[in-house]
Tab-separated table of C-alpha atoms in Angstrom:
chain	number	residue	atom	x	y	z
A	1	MET	CA	-37.041	-29.323	-13.281
A	2	LYS	CA	-36.451	-30.358	-9.521
A	3	ARG	CA	-32.780	-28.707	-9.758
A	4	GLY	CA	-34.289	-25.641	-11.038
A	5	ILE	CA	-36.843	-25.269	-8.165
A	6	ILE	CA	-34.037	-25.919	-5.491
A	7	ILE	CA	-31.812	-23.107	-7.133
A	8	LEU	CA	-34.903	-20.807	-7.120
A	9	PHE	CA	-35.710	-21.358	-3.442
A	10	THR	CA	-31.968	-21.229	-2.498
A	11	VAL	CA	-31.644	-17.704	-4.255
A	12	LEU	CA	-34.989	-16.411	-2.667
A	13	GLY	CA	-33.543	-17.806	0.701
A	14	ILE	CA	-30.418	-15.926	0.519
A	15	PHE	CA	-32.272	-12.789	-0.589
A	16	LEU	CA	-34.954	-12.971	2.288
A	17	HIS	CA	-32.275	-13.439	4.919
A	18	ALA	CA	-29.974	-10.740	3.659
A	19	GLN	CA	-29.472	-8.082	5.921
A	20	ASN	CA	-30.377	-4.455	5.035
A	21	ILE	CA	-27.548	-2.354	6.167
A	22	LYS	CA	-27.946	1.422	6.285
A	23	THR	CA	-26.193	4.169	7.840
A	24	LYS	CA	-27.785	7.664	8.270
A	25	ARG	CA	-26.777	10.665	10.310
A	26	GLY	CA	-24.188	8.408	12.052
A	27	ILE	CA	-26.509	5.784	12.967
A	28	ILE	CA	-26.049	2.282	11.725
A	29	ASN	CA	-29.373	0.231	11.077
A	30	LEU	CA	-29.771	-3.401	10.409
A	31	ASP	CA	-33.087	-4.220	8.920
A	32	GLY	CA	-34.283	-0.987	10.196
A	33	ILE	CA	-33.105	-1.481	13.808
A	34	PRO	CA	-30.332	0.905	15.252
A	35	VAL	CA	-27.669	-1.052	16.469
A	36	ALA	CA	-24.634	1.409	16.633
A	37	LYS	CA	-23.277	4.802	16.050
A	38	LEU	CA	-20.493	5.945	13.754
A	39	SER	CA	-18.264	8.958	13.376
A	40	ASN	CA	-15.211	9.928	11.302
A	41	LYS	CA	-12.322	12.217	11.035
A	42	SER	CA	-10.491	11.822	7.670
A	43	SER	CA	-10.197	8.140	6.893
A	44	GLU	CA	-10.554	6.898	10.448
A	45	TYR	CA	-13.860	5.698	11.355
A	46	THR	CA	-14.923	5.282	15.337
A	47	PHE	CA	-17.664	2.775	15.990
A	48	MET	CA	-19.701	3.322	19.191
A	49	ASP	CA	-22.601	1.639	21.059
A	50	LEU	CA	-25.979	3.471	21.094
A	51	LYS	CA	-24.900	5.250	24.253
A	52	GLU	CA	-21.952	6.786	22.228
A	53	THR	CA	-19.331	4.717	24.010
A	54	PRO	CA	-16.364	4.320	21.546
A	55	MET	CA	-15.577	0.763	21.166
A	56	TYR	CA	-13.255	0.289	18.102
A	57	THR	CA	-11.861	2.382	15.166
A	58	ILE	CA	-11.180	1.506	11.624
A	59	LYS	CA	-8.682	3.352	9.683
A	60	PHE	CA	-8.273	2.974	5.851
A	61	ILE	CA	-4.880	2.722	4.225
A	62	ASP	CA	-3.873	2.929	0.831
A	63	LYS	CA	-0.299	3.282	-0.107
A	64	SER	CA	2.367	2.697	-2.957
A	65	ILE	CA	4.509	-0.214	-2.333
A	66	VAL	CA	6.723	0.093	-5.400
A	67	ASP	CA	6.252	1.510	-8.878
A	68	SER	CA	2.639	1.182	-9.817
A	69	VAL	CA	1.803	-1.394	-7.348
A	70	ARG	CA	-0.596	-0.078	-4.355
A	71	ASP	CA	-1.944	-1.825	-1.324
A	72	SER	CA	-5.139	-0.978	0.339
A	73	TYR	CA	-6.160	-2.271	3.717
A	74	ILE	CA	-7.501	-1.372	7.301
A	75	ILE	CA	-6.250	-0.937	10.568
A	76	VAL	CA	-8.472	-1.846	13.345
A	77	ASN	CA	-7.793	-0.507	16.963
A	78	ARG	CA	-9.948	-1.130	20.207
A	79	VAL	CA	-10.552	2.017	21.855
A	80	TYR	CA	-9.888	0.365	25.410
A	81	ASN	CA	-6.570	-1.150	24.213
A	82	ARG	CA	-4.780	1.077	21.857
A	83	ASP	CA	-1.349	-0.682	22.210
A	84	LYS	CA	-2.419	-3.289	19.803
A	85	THR	CA	-3.580	-2.685	16.259
A	86	ILE	CA	-4.230	-5.225	13.420
A	87	GLU	CA	-3.880	-4.785	9.740
A	88	ILE	CA	-6.600	-6.722	7.888
A	89	ASP	CA	-8.458	-6.770	4.477
A	90	TYR	CA	-11.743	-5.194	3.817
A	91	SER	CA	-14.607	-5.671	1.412
A	92	SER	CA	-17.375	-3.498	0.096
A	93	PRO	CA	-20.926	-3.839	-0.974
A	94	SER	CA	-20.104	-2.613	-4.479
A	95	ALA	CA	-17.391	-1.384	-6.531
A	96	PHE	CA	-18.422	2.237	-6.131
A	97	SER	CA	-18.937	2.226	-2.162
A	98	GLY	CA	-16.999	4.741	-0.186
A	99	GLU	CA	-15.211	4.257	2.942
A	100	GLU	CA	-17.933	4.633	5.413
A	101	LYS	CA	-20.109	1.903	3.586
A	102	SER	CA	-16.983	-0.445	3.279
A	103	ALA	CA	-16.114	0.077	6.951
A	104	VAL	CA	-19.814	-0.705	8.079
A	105	PHE	CA	-20.022	-3.643	5.701
A	106	THR	CA	-16.817	-5.255	6.589
A	107	SER	CA	-17.924	-4.847	10.420
A	108	VAL	CA	-21.074	-6.676	9.911
A	109	LYS	CA	-20.512	-9.213	6.967
A	110	ASP	CA	-16.861	-10.070	7.324
A	111	LEU	CA	-15.855	-9.585	10.855
A	112	LYS	CA	-19.397	-9.923	12.537
A	113	ILE	CA	-18.503	-7.503	15.241
A	114	ILE	CA	-21.877	-5.772	14.717
A	115	ASP	CA	-25.120	-7.765	14.708
A	116	THR	CA	-28.839	-7.032	15.449
A	117	LYS	CA	-27.887	-6.689	19.238
A	118	GLY	CA	-25.306	-4.048	18.650
A	119	ILE	CA	-21.274	-4.288	18.995
A	120	ASN	CA	-20.463	-7.873	19.775
A	121	VAL	CA	-17.358	-7.407	22.215
A	122	LYS	CA	-16.857	-11.013	22.417
A	123	ASN	CA	-16.429	-11.438	18.575
A	124	LEU	CA	-14.324	-8.207	18.624
A	125	ASP	CA	-11.912	-9.796	21.166
A	126	GLU	CA	-11.934	-12.925	19.185
A	127	LEU	CA	-10.659	-10.894	16.091
A	128	PHE	CA	-7.606	-9.624	18.139
A	129	SER	CA	-6.785	-13.020	19.531
A	130	ASN	CA	-7.062	-14.802	15.989
A	131	VAL	CA	-6.202	-12.150	13.401
A	132	PRO	CA	-7.175	-13.329	9.905
A	133	LYS	CA	-4.213	-13.518	7.476
A	134	ARG	CA	-4.260	-11.140	4.626
A	135	LYS	CA	-5.001	-12.309	0.987
A	136	LEU	CA	-2.439	-10.748	-1.075
A	137	ASP	CA	-2.121	-11.521	-4.747
A	138	ALA	CA	1.207	-12.672	-6.323
A	139	LYS	CA	1.730	-9.098	-7.655
A	140	THR	CA	1.421	-7.491	-4.400
A	141	LYS	CA	3.464	-10.188	-2.559
A	142	ASP	CA	6.327	-9.665	-5.097
A	143	ALA	CA	6.077	-6.011	-4.664
A	144	TYR	CA	6.569	-6.103	-1.062
A	145	THR	CA	9.753	-8.519	-1.538
A	146	ILE	CA	11.072	-5.869	-3.840
A	147	ARG	CA	10.380	-3.088	-1.445
A	148	LYS	CA	12.100	-4.934	1.317
A	149	LYS	CA	15.278	-5.238	-1.027
A	150	ILE	CA	15.075	-1.656	-1.923
A	151	ASP	CA	14.778	-0.519	1.647
A	152	LYS	CA	17.799	-2.206	2.531
A	153	MET	CA	19.839	-0.361	-0.306
A	154	ASN	CA	18.738	2.932	1.060
A	155	ILE	CA	19.159	4.763	-2.082
A	156	GLU	CA	19.414	8.555	-2.561
A	157	VAL	CA	20.094	10.921	-5.491
A	158	ASN	CA	22.074	13.997	-4.670
A	159	LYS	CA	22.059	17.583	-6.079
A	160	VAL	CA	24.624	16.554	-8.805
A	161	GLY	CA	22.827	13.535	-10.023
A	162	GLU	CA	25.044	11.077	-8.029
A	163	ILE	CA	23.266	7.842	-6.748
A	164	LEU	CA	24.347	6.718	-3.114
A	165	SER	CA	23.369	3.480	-1.405
A	166	ASN	CA	23.737	3.756	2.386
A	167	GLY	CA	25.763	6.846	2.088
A	168	VAL	CA	28.243	5.389	-0.508
A	169	PRO	CA	28.553	6.571	-4.215
A	170	VAL	CA	27.263	3.607	-6.498
A	171	GLY	CA	26.610	5.360	-9.771
A	172	TYR	CA	25.342	8.753	-11.336
A	173	PHE	CA	22.762	10.183	-14.028
A	174	THR	CA	23.932	11.809	-17.160
A	175	ASN	CA	21.882	13.872	-19.756
A	176	LEU	CA	19.795	15.503	-17.021
A	177	PRO	CA	17.188	18.014	-17.970
A	178	VAL	CA	17.265	21.561	-17.126
A	179	SER	CA	14.831	21.042	-14.486
A	180	PHE	CA	17.065	18.764	-12.375
A	181	GLY	CA	17.827	20.295	-9.231
A	182	SER	CA	14.648	22.219	-8.833
A	183	GLU	CA	12.063	19.405	-9.534
A	184	ASP	CA	12.272	16.000	-7.708
A	185	THR	CA	9.995	14.467	-10.454
A	186	ILE	CA	11.026	13.846	-14.158
A	187	MET	CA	8.371	15.919	-16.224
A	188	ASP	CA	10.375	17.098	-19.092
A	189	LYS	CA	10.313	15.243	-22.309
A	190	THR	CA	14.045	15.242	-23.635
A	191	PRO	CA	15.343	14.402	-27.127
A	192	ILE	CA	18.133	12.522	-25.523
A	193	ASP	CA	17.769	9.806	-23.140
A	194	ILE	CA	18.814	10.030	-19.251
A	195	GLU	CA	21.550	7.426	-18.923
A	196	ILE	CA	22.627	5.676	-15.758
A	197	TYR	CA	26.192	4.556	-15.037
A	198	ASP	CA	27.768	2.608	-12.021
A	199	ALA	CA	30.663	3.800	-10.030
A	200	LYS	CA	33.203	2.543	-12.554
A	201	SER	CA	31.393	4.630	-15.466
A	202	LYS	CA	29.757	1.543	-16.886
A	203	LEU	CA	26.456	2.128	-18.583
A	204	ILE	CA	23.775	0.362	-16.505
A	205	GLY	CA	20.825	1.790	-18.620
A	206	ARG	CA	18.824	4.599	-19.780
A	207	TYR	CA	15.261	6.235	-19.226
A	208	ILE	CA	13.407	7.431	-22.140
A	209	THR	CA	11.268	10.353	-21.163
A	210	THR	CA	8.737	10.282	-23.844
A	211	THR	CA	7.748	6.803	-23.247
A	212	LYS	CA	8.406	6.573	-19.648
A	213	GLN	CA	10.360	3.461	-20.007
A	214	LEU	CA	13.516	2.238	-18.382
A	215	LYS	CA	15.946	0.032	-20.150
A	216	THR	CA	19.045	-1.792	-18.899
A	217	ALA	CA	21.879	-2.165	-21.060
A	218	GLY	CA	21.189	-5.760	-21.250
A	219	GLY	CA	17.939	-5.388	-22.871
A	220	LYS	CA	15.280	-5.479	-19.978
A	221	SER	CA	12.485	-2.973	-20.145
A	222	PHE	CA	10.069	-1.620	-17.621
A	223	THR	CA	7.372	1.108	-17.972
A	224	ILE	CA	7.488	3.516	-14.811
A	225	TYR	CA	4.331	4.618	-13.399
A	226	ARG	CA	1.589	3.215	-15.525
A	227	GLU	CA	-1.448	5.385	-15.110
A	228	MET	CA	-4.269	3.860	-12.995
A	229	SER	CA	-7.703	4.846	-12.611
A	230	GLY	CA	-10.092	5.342	-9.471
A	231	ARG	CA	-8.773	5.149	-5.859
A	232	ALA	CA	-5.475	3.656	-6.689
A	233	SER	CA	-4.482	6.518	-9.132
A	234	ILE	CA	-0.738	7.233	-8.796
A	235	LEU	CA	1.863	9.845	-10.170
A	236	LYS	CA	2.237	10.268	-13.725
A	237	PHE	CA	5.963	11.068	-13.337
A	238	PRO	CA	8.715	9.284	-11.549
A	239	THR	CA	11.496	10.456	-9.330
A	240	TYR	CA	15.201	10.008	-10.117
A	241	LYS	CA	15.267	7.796	-6.837
A	242	ALA	CA	12.474	5.647	-8.265
A	243	LEU	CA	14.632	5.124	-11.403
A	244	ALA	CA	17.777	4.166	-9.545
A	245	GLU	CA	15.588	1.886	-7.307
A	246	ARG	CA	14.036	0.080	-10.130
A	247	MET	CA	17.341	-0.093	-12.133
A	248	ALA	CA	18.666	-1.764	-9.023
A	249	ILE	CA	16.043	-4.532	-9.134
A	250	MET	CA	16.574	-4.930	-12.933
A	251	ASP	CA	20.055	-5.354	-12.809
A	252	PRO	CA	21.193	-7.072	-9.559
A	253	ASN	CA	24.952	-6.285	-10.280
A	254	PHE	CA	24.377	-2.581	-10.072
A	255	ILE	CA	24.106	-2.067	-6.383
A	256	LYS	CA	24.924	-4.864	-4.068
A	257	ILE	CA	22.929	-4.898	-0.743
A	258	GLN	CA	25.442	-4.327	2.220
A	259	GLU	CA	24.246	-6.548	5.049
A	260	LYS	CA	27.055	-5.334	7.535
A	261	VAL	CA	29.549	-2.786	7.499
A	262	ASN	CA	33.121	-3.836	7.248
A	263	VAL	CA	35.486	-1.773	9.545
A	264	GLY	CA	39.203	-1.864	8.791
A	265	THR	CA	41.875	-2.333	11.473
A	266	VAL	CA	41.948	0.259	13.921
A	267	SER	CA	45.401	1.629	15.049
A	268	LYS	CA	46.446	4.060	17.569
A	269	GLU	CA	48.997	6.605	17.062
A	270	THR	CA	51.562	6.859	19.788
A	271	PRO	CA	52.166	10.659	20.640
A	272	ASN	CA	55.659	11.752	19.988
């Protein structure tokens, strides 16, 4: 019984001391008291004091890392020192909150740079002195590792279906659909699989257009661009470059990362 009463009063205490955060017509109110002002342009929000002096900005970033994995975070920038920006996580009061509510909620609850006295410059400076580490899940961390490897390969696909890594031919596509050359994405559902070969004409794998599955010659499979809902929705159709990149990860022997360029012996010709 005593335990139940303690829990009840704890919940009531949290409820009573919870701040009521509202933004109306660009004015941020805490428990009905105006504390700051807000304006926005696209996904960037500028926070000002009540005299409309800009203090800092929050910009929302939502990007694709690799395949269906996306990363969402904010970039915080002090108006009086634009040389330094920081990337940090943000939170929202609910799953359906938009960017504006998330920007204000993060400023008040997480970063504590807005309180009942206005914009807390001391806490703002402290934020930039001790930047909180981002909390990335295992899937996102793995995606960034893959992205780093892919970037080093610098893969491109030319107009005839040849795959190049750092400008060097490493393979090619066959059974290309009619739309190839005019469309960057693979939208056609073809009865014959699109195949990928290395530079020595060894079969590396194939892409099944009907199921969006990429399969290696060794039996590994991966579904390209799984459809997602909400803010993290992504393209339904992959690019040829995306296929080559994913195949390079699935089969490490397909494309080797060239850390440095080896230059042969340079000889000077003696004029006759």
